[in-house]
Coordinates of C-alpha atoms in Angstrom, one line a residue:
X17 CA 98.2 142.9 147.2
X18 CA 98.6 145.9 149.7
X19 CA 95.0 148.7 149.1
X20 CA 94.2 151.7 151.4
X21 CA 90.6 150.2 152.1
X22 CA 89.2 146.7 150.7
X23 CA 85.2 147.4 150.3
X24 CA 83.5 144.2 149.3
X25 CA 80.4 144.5 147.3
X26 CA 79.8 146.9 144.1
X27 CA 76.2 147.8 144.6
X28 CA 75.5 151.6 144.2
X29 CA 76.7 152.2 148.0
X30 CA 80.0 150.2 147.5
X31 CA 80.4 152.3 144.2
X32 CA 80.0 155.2 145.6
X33 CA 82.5 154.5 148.1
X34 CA 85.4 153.5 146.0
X35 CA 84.6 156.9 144.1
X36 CA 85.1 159.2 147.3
X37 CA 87.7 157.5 148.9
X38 CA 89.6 157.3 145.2
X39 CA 88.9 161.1 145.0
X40 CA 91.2 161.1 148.4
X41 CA 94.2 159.2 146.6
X42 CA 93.6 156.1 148.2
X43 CA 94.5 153.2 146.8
X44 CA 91.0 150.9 146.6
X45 CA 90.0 147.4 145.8
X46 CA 86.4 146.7 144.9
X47 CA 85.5 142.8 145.1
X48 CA 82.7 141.9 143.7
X49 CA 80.8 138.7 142.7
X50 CA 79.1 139.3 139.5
X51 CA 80.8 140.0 136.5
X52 CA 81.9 143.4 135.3
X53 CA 79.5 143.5 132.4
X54 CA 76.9 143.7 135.1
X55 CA 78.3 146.0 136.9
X56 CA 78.9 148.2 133.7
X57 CA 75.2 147.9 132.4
X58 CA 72.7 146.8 135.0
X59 CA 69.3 145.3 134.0
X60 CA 66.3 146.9 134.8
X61 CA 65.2 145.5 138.5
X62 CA 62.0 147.4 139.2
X63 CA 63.3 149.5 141.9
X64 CA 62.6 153.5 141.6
X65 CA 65.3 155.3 144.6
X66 CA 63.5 158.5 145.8
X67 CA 66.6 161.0 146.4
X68 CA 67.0 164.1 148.8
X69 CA 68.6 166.9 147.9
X70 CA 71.7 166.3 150.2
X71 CA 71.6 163.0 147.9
X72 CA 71.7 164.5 144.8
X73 CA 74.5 167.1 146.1
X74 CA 76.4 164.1 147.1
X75 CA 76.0 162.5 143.7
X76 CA 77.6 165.9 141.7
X77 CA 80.2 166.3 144.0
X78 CA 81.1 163.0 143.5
X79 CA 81.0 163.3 139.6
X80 CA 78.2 160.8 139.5
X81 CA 75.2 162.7 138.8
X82 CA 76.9 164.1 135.8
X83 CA 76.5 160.5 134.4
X84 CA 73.1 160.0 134.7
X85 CA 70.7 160.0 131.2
X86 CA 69.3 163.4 131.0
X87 CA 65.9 161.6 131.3
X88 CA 66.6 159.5 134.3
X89 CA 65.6 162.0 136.6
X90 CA 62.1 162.6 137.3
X91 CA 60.8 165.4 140.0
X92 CA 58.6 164.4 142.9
X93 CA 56.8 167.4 143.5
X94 CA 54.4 166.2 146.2
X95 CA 53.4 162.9 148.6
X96 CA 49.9 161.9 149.1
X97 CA 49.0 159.5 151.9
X98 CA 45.4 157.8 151.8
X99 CA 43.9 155.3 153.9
X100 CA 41.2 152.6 152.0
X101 CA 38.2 154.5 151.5
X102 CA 38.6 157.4 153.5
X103 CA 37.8 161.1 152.1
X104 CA 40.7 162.6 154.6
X105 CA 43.8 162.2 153.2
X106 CA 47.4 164.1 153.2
X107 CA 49.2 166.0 150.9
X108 CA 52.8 167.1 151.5
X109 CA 53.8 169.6 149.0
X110 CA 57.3 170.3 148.2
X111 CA 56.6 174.1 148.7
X112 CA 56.0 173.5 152.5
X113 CA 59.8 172.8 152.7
X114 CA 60.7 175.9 150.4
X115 CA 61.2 173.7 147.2
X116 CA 59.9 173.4 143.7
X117 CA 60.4 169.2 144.7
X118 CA 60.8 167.1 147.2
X119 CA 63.6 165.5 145.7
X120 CA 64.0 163.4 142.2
X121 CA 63.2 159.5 141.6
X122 CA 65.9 157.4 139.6
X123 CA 66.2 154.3 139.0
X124 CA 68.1 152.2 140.7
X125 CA 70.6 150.8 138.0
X126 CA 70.8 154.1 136.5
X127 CA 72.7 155.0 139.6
X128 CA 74.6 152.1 139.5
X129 CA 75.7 153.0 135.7
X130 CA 76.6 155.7 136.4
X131 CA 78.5 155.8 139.8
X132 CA 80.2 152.8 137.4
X133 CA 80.9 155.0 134.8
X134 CA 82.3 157.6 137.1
X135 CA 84.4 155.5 139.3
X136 CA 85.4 152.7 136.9
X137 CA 88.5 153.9 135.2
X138 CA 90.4 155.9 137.9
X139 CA 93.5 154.7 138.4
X140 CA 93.5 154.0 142.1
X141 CA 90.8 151.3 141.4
X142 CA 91.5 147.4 141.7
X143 CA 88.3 146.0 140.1
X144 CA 88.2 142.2 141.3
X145 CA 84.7 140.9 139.6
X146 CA 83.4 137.6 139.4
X147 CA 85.0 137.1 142.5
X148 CA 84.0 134.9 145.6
X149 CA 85.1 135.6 149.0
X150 CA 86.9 132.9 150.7
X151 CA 88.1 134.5 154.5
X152 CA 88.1 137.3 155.8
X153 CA 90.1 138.0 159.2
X154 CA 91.5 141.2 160.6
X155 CA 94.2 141.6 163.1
X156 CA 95.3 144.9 165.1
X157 CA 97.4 146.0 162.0
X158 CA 95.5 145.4 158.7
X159 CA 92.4 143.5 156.9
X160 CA 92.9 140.8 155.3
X161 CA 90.7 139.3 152.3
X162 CA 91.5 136.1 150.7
X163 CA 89.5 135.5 147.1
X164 CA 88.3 132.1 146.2
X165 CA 91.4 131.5 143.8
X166 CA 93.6 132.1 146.4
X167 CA 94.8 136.0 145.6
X168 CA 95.1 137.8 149.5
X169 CA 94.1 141.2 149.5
X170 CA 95.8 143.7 152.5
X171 CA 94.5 147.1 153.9
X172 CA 94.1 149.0 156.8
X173 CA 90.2 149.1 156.6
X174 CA 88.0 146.6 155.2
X175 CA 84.3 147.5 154.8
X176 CA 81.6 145.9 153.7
X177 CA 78.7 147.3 151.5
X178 CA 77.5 143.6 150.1
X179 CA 73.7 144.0 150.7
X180 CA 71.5 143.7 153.9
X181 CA 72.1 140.3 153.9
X182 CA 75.9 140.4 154.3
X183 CA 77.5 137.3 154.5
X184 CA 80.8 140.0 155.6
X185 CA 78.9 140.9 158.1
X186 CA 78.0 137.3 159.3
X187 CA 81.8 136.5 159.1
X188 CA 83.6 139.0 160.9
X189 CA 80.7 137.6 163.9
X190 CA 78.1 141.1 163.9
X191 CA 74.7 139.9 164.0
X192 CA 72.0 141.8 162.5
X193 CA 68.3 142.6 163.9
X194 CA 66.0 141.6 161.3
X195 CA 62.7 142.0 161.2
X196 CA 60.6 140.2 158.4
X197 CA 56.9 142.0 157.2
X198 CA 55.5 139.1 156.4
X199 CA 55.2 140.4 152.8
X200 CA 56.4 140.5 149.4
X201 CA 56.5 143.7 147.3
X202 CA 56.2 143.6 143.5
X203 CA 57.3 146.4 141.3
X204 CA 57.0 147.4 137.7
X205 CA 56.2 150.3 135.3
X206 CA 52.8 151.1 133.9
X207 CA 51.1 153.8 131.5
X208 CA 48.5 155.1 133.1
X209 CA 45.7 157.3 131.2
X210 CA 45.1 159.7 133.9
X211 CA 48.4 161.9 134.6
X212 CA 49.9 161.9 138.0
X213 CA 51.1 165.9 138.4
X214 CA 54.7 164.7 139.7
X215 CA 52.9 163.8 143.2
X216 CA 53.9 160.2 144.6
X217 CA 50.7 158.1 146.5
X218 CA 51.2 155.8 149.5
X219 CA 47.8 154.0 149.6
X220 CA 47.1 151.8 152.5
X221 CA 44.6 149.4 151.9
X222 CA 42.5 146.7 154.0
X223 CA 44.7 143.7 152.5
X224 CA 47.2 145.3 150.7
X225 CA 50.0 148.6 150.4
X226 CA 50.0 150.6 147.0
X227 CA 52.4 153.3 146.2
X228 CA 52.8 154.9 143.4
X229 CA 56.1 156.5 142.6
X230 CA 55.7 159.5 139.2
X231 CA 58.1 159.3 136.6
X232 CA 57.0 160.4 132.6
X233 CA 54.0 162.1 132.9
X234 CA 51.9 159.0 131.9
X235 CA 54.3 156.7 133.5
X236 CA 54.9 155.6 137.0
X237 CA 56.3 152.8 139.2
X238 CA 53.2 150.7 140.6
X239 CA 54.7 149.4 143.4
X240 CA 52.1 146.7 145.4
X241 CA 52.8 145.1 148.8
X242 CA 50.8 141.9 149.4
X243 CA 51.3 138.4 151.3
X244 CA 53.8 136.6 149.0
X245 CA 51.8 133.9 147.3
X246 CA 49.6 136.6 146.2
X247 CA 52.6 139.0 145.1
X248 CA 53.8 136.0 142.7
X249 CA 50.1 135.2 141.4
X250 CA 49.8 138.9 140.3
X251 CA 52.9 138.5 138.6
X252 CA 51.8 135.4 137.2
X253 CA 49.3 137.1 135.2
X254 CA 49.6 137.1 131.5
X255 CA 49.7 141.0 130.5
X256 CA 46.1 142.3 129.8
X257 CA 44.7 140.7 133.1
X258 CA 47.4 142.4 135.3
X259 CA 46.6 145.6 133.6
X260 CA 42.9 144.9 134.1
X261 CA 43.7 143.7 138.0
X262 CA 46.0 146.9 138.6
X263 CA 43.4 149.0 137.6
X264 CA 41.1 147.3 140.1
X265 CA 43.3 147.9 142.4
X266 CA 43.9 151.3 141.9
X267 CA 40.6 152.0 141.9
X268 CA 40.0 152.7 138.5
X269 CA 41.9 156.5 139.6
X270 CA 44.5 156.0 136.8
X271 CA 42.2 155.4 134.1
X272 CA 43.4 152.7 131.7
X273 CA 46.5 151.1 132.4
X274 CA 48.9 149.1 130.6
X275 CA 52.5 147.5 131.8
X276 CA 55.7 148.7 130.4
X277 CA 58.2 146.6 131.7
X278 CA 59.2 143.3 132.9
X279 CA 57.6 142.4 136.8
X280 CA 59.6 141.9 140.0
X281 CA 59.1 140.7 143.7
X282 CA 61.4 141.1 146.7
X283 CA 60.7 140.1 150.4
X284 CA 60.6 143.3 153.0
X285 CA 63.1 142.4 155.3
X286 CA 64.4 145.5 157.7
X287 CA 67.9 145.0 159.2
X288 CA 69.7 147.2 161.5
X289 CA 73.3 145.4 162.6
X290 CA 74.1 145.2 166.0
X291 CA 77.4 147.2 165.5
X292 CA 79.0 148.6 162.9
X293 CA 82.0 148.7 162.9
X294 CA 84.6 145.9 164.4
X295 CA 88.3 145.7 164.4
X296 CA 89.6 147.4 161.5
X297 CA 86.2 146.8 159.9
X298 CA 83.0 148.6 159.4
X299 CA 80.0 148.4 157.4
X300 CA 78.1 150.7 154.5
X301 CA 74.7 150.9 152.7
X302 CA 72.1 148.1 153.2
X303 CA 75.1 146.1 155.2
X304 CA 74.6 148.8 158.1
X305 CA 70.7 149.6 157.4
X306 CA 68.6 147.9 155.6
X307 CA 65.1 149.8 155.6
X308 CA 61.8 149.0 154.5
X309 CA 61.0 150.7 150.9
X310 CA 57.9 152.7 152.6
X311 CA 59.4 155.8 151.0
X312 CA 62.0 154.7 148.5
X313 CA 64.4 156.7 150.8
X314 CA 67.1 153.4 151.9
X315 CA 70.1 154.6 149.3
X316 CA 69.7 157.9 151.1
X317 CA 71.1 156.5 153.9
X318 CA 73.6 154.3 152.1
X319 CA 74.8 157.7 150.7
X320 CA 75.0 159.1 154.5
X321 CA 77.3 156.1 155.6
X322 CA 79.2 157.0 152.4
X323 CA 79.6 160.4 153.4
X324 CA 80.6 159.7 157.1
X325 CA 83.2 156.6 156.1
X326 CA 84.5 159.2 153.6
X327 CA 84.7 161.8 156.2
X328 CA 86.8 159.7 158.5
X329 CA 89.1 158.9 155.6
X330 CA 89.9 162.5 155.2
X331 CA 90.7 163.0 158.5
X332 CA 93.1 160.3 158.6
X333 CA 94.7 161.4 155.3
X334 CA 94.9 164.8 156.8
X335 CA 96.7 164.0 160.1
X336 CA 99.0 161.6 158.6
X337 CA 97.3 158.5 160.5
X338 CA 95.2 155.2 160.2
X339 CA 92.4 154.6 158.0
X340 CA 91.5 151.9 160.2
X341 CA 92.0 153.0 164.0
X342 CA 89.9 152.3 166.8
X343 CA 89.1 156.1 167.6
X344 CA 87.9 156.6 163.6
X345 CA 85.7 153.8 163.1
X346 CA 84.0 154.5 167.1
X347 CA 83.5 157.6 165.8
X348 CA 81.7 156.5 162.8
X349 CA 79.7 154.2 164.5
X350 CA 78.6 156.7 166.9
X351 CA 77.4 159.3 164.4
X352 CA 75.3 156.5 161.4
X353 CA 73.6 155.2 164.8
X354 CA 72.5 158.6 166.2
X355 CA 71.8 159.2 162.1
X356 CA 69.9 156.4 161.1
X357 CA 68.5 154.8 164.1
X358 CA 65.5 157.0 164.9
X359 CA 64.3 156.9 161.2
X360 CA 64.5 153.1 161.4
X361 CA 62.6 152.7 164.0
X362 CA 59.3 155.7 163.3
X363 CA 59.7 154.0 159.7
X364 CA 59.0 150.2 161.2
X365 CA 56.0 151.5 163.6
X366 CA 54.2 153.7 160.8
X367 CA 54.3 150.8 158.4
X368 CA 52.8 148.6 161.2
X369 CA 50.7 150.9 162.1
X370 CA 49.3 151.1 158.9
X371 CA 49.4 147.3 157.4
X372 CA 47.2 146.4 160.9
X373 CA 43.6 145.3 159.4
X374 CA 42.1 145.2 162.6
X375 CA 39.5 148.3 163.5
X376 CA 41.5 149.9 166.1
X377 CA 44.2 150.3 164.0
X378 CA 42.0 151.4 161.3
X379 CA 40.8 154.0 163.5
X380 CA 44.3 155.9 164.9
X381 CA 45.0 155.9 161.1
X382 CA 42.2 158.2 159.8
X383 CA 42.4 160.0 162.8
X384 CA 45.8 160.7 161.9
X385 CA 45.0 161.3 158.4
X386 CA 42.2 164.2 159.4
X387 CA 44.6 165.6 161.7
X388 CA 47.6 165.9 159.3
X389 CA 45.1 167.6 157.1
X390 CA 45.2 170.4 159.5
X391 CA 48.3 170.8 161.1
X392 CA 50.7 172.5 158.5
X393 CA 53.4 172.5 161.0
X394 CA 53.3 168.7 161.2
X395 CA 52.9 168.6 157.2
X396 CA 56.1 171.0 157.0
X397 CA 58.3 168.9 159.3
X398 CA 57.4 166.0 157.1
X399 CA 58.0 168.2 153.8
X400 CA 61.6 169.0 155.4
X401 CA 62.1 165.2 156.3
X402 CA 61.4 164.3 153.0
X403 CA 63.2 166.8 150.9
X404 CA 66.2 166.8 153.6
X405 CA 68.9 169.1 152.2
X406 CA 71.1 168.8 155.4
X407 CA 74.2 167.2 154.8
X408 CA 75.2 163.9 157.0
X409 CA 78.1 165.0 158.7
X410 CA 76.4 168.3 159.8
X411 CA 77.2 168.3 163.8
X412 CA 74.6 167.0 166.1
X413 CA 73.7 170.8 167.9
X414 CA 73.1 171.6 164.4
X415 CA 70.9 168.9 163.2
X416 CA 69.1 169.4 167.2
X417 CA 68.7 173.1 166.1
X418 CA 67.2 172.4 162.5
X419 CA 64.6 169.6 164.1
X420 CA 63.9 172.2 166.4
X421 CA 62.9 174.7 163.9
X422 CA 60.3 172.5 162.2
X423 CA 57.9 173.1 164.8
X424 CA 58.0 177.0 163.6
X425 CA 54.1 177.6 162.2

């Protein structure tokens, strides 16, 4: 079977993908390993995805946002940063960036749903599900895919969005640089008697990382980062002493707390491949980056290599040439390195930084804490970061221009 692209994986960036380059014309097949009931209706996993507004623009001009519940959406109207006991902590108010938020939380399979939902029925979609891969190989003319009962899938480009432990990746020989935390985060959703004002908390404790992530006014994502064995005892817990223990935990700021949904861990693993792209090949979302969840911001750049791959695929339309040429997918790799490498890397040193028990480290923390209290042109530039409302394929004088502006008191 002859597609425009082949894009192997059908999490939210895969998804997303299909839907842009379908919006092109392109003729598109989507492999996929689970079935498409899963696909279509998603179980709850835990995980809350902290959009910017260059996100969320993405997702309407997509036709994706339009999907979403009307109460899936909840505003994030400020970040808090606190170090165990200490009295100096940071506040980053939307309002520093010129916003009324920083940008929106949503669940993670409500994205899914509804980039489904949007993308799902268009009539340049091949929807292979419950598929296994069995080879993939490319040659100086096309991609080739063969499934697991033997159907061969053709295209110019084949790309691969299939999580940040790609086993694409692996095959077409692009190793990945992975570095492992050490820990285990668990996630769930809690009432909470004490309400949260929209503002998001990034606690870093002696021992343990607590974030809290606002959604209904009483309700939020608890989110607790702890060595593994102790990440799977708290989950252990029968109901009323995890609510007891998270209240502990949270220093008893929340008032009475009381879970709301089922309890998930997942190992932080960051991975940054090697390359990105290879012979008529390149790769999207988690496949490319994987980040740690420090500040629920990964899908943003799943939805940058979206926008990038997309903007290549225009171009190529446009001028009548190959989806899959050697001058396109350089090009892309240039640009999601220069894009996502920096924020890999400050995001890996703060959250050493900051899991580091040891006095030192404790120290350069609430020293940074008292000074961030202080400097509003530092708290701006983080307000900015956060809220980021500049596109991903704004050009690079541009993007030098708007960092440069953040250090304007």
């Amino acid at each position: 079977m002859h597609h425009d692209v082949i894009i192997i994986g059908a999490g939210p960036a895969g998804l997303c993908l299909a839907k842009a380059l379908c919006d092109l014309d392109l003729k598109v097949a989507l492999v996929e390993r689970q079935a498409r009931a899963a696909i279509a209706e998603p179980a709850f996993d835990g995980r809350e995805i902290a959009l910017t507004h260059a996100s969320i623009r993405q997702l309407r001009d997509l036709g994706i946002w339009q999907h979403l519940p009307d109460d899936a959406a909840s505003p994030l109207r400020a970040a808090r940063v606190m170090e165990g006991d200490c009295l100096h902590d940071m506040r980053i108010d939307a309002a520093l960036a010129g916003k009324s938020e920083l940008g929106m939380l949503v669940p993670n399979q409500r994205i899914r749903e509804a980039a489904w939902k949007a993308v799902g029925d268009m009539p340049g979609l091949d929807f292979f599900d419950g598929a296994r891969v069995h080879t993939v190989r490319t040659t100086d003319d096309h991609a080739c895919v063969t499934l697991g009962d033997g159907l061969r899938l053709e295209a110019p480009l084949l790309v691969a969005a299939d999580s940040r432990f790609s086993e694409t990746r692996r095959a077409m020989g692009i190793g990945a640089d992975q570095y492992d935390f050490g820990k285990s985060m668990l996630v769930c959703r809690m009432h909470h008697e004490q309400p949260h004002q929209g503002v998001a908390w990034e606690w870093f404790g002696h021992g343990q990382t607590l974030a809290l992530l606002p959604l209904q006014e009483h309700q939020a994502s608890v989110v607790v980062t702890l060595p593994d064995s102790a990440a799977r005892r708290l989950a252990a817990l029968d109901v009323d002493a995890f609510a007891h223990e998270m209240e502990q935990r949270y220093g008893h700021r929340l008032g009475h707390m009381r879970l709301e949904s089922s309890r998930h861990v997942y190992p932080l693993v960051g991975v940054y491949a090697r390359r990105f792209v290879a012979r008529r090949f390149a790769l999207a979302g988690d496949a490319a980056v994987g980040m740690h969840p420090v500040t629920a911001h990964g899908f943003n750049l799943g939805l940058d290599s979206v926008a990038r791959l997309t903007d290549m695929a225009r171009h190529a339309v446009r001028c009548g040439g190959d989806l899959g040429c050697a001058e396109g997918l350089a090009r892309y790799e240039r640009r999601h390195r220069r894009g996502t490498r920096p924020l890999y890397l400050a995001t890996r040193a703060i959250v050493e930084l900051y899991t580091n028990d040891r006095a030192p480290a404790r120290v350069v923390r609430e020293t940074v804490l008292r000074a961030g209290r202080h400097l509003t042109p530092f708290r701006r530039a983080l307000a900015r970061t956060l809220a980021d409302d500049a596109p991903a394929t704004r050009p690079p004088l541009q993007r030098l221009r708007d960092g440069l502006a953040l250090l304007r008191p």
